[in-house]
mmCIF file of C-alpha atoms in Angstrom:
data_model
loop_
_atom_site.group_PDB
_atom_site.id
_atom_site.type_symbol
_atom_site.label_atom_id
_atom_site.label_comp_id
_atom_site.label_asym_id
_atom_site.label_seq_id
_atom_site.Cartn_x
_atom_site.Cartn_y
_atom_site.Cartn_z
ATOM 1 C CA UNK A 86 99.550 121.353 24.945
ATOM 2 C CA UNK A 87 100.708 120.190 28.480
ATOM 3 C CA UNK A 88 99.238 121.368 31.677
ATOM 4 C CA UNK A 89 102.295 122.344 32.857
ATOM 5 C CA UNK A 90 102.566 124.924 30.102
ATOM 6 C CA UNK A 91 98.618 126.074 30.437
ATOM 7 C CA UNK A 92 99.518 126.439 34.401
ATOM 8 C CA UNK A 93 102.940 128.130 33.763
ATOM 9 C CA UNK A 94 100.850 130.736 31.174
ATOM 10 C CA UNK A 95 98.303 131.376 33.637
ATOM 11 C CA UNK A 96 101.056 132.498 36.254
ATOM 12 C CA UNK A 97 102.615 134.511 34.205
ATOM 13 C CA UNK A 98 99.793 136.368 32.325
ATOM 14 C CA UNK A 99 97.765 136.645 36.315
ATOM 15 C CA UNK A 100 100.482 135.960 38.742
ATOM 16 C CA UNK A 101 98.302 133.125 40.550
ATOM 17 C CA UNK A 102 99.442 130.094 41.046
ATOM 18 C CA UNK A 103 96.978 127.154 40.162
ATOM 19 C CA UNK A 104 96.882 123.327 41.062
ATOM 20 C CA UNK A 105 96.548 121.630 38.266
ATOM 21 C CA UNK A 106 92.990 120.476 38.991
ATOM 22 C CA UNK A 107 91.955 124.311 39.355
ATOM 23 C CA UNK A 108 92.785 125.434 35.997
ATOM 24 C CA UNK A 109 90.279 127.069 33.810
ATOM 25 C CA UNK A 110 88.906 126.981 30.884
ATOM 26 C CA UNK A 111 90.303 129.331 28.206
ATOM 27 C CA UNK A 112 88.297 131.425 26.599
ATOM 28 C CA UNK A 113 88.912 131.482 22.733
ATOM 29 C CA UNK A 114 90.796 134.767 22.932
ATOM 30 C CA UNK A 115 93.029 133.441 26.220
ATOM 31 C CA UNK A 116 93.563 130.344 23.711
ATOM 32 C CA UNK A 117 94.863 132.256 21.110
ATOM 33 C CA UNK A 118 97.202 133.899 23.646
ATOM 34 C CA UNK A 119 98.688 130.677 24.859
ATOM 35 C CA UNK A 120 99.220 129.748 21.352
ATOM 36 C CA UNK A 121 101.337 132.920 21.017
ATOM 37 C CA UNK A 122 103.118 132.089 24.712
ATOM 38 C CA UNK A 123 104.244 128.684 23.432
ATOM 39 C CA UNK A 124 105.782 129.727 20.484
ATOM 40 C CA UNK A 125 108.481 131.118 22.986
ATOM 41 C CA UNK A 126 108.962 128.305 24.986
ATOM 42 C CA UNK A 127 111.085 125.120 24.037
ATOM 43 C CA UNK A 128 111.856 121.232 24.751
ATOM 44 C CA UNK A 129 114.770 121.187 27.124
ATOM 45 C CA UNK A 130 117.516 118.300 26.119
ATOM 46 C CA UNK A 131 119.016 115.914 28.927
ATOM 47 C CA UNK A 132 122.335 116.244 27.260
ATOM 48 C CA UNK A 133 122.419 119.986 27.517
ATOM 49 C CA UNK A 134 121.006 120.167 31.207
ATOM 50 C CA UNK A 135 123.968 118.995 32.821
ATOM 51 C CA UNK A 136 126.715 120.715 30.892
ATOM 52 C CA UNK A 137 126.842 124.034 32.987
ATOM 53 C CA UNK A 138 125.711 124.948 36.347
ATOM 54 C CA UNK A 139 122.127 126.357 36.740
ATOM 55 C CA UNK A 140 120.597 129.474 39.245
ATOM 56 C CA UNK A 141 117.490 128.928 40.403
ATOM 57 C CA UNK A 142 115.521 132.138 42.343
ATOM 58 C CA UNK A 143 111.795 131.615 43.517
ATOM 59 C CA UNK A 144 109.781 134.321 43.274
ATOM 60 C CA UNK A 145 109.930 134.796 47.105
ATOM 61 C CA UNK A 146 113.719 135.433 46.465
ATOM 62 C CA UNK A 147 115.191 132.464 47.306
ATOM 63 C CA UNK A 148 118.203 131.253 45.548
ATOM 64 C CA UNK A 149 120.306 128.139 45.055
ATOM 65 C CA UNK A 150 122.825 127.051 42.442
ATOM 66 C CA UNK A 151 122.336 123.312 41.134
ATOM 67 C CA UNK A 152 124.702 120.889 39.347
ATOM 68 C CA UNK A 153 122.957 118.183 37.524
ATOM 69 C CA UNK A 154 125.083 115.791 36.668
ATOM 70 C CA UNK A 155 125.336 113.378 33.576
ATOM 71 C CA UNK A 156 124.516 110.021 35.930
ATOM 72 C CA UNK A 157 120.586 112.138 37.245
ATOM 73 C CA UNK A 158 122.008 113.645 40.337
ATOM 74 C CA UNK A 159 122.238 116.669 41.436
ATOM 75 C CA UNK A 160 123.472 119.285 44.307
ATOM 76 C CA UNK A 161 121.428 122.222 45.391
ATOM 77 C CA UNK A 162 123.982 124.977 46.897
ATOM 78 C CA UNK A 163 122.081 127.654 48.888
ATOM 79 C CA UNK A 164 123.559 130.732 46.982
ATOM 80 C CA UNK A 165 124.278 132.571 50.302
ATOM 81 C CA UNK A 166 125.480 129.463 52.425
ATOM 82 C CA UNK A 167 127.059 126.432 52.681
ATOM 83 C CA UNK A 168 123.430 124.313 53.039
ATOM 84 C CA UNK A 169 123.456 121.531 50.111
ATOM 85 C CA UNK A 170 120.905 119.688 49.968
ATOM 86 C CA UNK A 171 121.336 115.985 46.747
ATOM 87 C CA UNK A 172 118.532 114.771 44.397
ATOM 88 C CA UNK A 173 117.801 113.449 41.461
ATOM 89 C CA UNK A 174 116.968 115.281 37.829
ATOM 90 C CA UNK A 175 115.467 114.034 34.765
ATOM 91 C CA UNK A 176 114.133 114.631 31.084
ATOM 92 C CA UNK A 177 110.739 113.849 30.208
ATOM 93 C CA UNK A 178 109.046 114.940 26.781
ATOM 94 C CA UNK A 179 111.094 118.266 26.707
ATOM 95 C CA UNK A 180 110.427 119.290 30.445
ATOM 96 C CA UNK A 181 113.396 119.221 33.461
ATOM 97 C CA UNK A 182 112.028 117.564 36.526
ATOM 98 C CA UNK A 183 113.740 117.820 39.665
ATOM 99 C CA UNK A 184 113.520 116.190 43.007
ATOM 100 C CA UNK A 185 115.017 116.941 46.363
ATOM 101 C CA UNK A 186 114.697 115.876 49.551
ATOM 102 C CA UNK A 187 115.194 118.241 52.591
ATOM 103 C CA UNK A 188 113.824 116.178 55.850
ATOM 104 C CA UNK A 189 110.219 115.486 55.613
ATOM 105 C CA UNK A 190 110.267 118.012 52.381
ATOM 106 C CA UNK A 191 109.472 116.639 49.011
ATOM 107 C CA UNK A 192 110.793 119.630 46.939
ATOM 108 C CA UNK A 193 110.053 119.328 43.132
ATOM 109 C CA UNK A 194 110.650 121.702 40.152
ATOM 110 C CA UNK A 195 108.670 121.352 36.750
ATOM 111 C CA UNK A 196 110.958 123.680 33.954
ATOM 112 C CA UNK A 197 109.951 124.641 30.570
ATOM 113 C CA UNK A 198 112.612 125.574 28.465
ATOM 114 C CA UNK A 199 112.332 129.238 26.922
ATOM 115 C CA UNK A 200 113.290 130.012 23.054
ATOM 116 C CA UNK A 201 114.626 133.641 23.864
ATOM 117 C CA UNK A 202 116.972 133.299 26.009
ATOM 118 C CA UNK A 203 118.483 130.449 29.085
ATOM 119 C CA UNK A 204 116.052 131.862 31.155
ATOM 120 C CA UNK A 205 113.870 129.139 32.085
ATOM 121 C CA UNK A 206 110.514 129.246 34.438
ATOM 122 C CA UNK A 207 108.752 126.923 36.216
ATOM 123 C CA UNK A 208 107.392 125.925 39.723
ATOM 124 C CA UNK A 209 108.429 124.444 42.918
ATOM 125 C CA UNK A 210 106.040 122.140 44.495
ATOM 126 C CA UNK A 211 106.899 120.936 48.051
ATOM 127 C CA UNK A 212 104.846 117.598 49.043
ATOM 128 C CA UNK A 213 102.943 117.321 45.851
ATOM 129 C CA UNK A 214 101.623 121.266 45.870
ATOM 130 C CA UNK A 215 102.522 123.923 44.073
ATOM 131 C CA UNK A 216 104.906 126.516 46.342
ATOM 132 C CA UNK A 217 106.211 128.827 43.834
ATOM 133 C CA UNK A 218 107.120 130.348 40.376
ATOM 134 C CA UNK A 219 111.203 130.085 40.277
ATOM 135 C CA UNK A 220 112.952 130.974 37.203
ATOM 136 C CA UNK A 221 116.139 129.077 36.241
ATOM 137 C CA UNK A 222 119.147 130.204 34.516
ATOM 138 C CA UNK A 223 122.054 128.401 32.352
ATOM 139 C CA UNK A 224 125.346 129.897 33.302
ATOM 140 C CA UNK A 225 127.937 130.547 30.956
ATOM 141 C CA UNK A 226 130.317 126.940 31.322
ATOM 142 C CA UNK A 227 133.385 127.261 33.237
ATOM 143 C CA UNK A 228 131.633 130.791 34.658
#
C-alpha cells in the first residue's frame, strides 16, 4: 500500500487533508477498511492517459480541462476562460503525476485511478504541500 492511497482514504472517509508525514496509524478496523477502499481503486496506464481530454474540479470548485499528450506535455485550460497554463505529465507505478508551473507556483496533482467508473481523485499540492482534493474525469474521445 502507497501513501498516496492511505492519504487519499483518509480524505475521503474524514474530509481532512493530511501531509504525508501526519498520517496516522490505522487502527485494525480502519485497516480493514482501506483494504475494502483499494479494491476500488486501479493502476492508471500512460497509454490510456493521453487518449481523451480530462476535467479536473478541486474541491474548492475550481475547474480546468487538461490535454496530456503522448510526448509528457500537457495544457491546463481554465474551464471558464481562456488562461492556459503547459506542464509536464507522467506514469509512475500506476499513479498520474502532473506538474505545472504558474509563476512562482509549483502546482502538482497525485491521481489514483478508480475501478468503478473514469472518475479519478487525487490532490493538488502547490510548492510541495498539499492544497486540495480534485477529482478528475476521462471524457468520452472526440466529446
Amino acid at each position: 500500500m502507497k501513501l498516496l492511497h492511505l492519504q487519499l482514504f483518509w480524505y475521503e472517509k474524514h474530509q481532512t487533508l493530511l501531509e504525508m508525514e501526519d498520517l496516522p496509524v490505522l487502527t485494525p478496523a480502519q485497516e480493514q477498511e482501506l483494504k475494502e477502499w483499494s479494491k476500488k481503486r486501479r493502476k492508471l496506464l500512460s497509454y490510456e492517459v493521453h487518449q481523451q481530454p480530462w476535467v479536473k474540479v478541486n474541491a474548492d470548485g475550481f475547474s480546468s480541462t487538461l490535454l496530456l499528450k503522448p510526448n509528457g506535455t500537457l495544457t491546463e485550460k481554465d474551464l471558464f476562460s481562456e488562461k492556459a497554463l503547459n506542464g509536464l505529465w507522467k506514469v509512475i507505478d500506476g499513479f498520474l503525476f502532473i506538474k505545472v508551473i504558474s509563476g512562482e507556483f509549483i502546482v502538482e496533482y497525485q491521481i489514483v485511478g478508480n475501478t468503478e467508473n473514469n472518475i479519478h481523485s487525487g490532490f493538488e499540492y502547490i510548492n510541495g504541500k498539499v492544497s486540495s482534493y480534485s477529482k478528475f474525469m476521462k471524457l468520452h474521445p472526440g466529446a
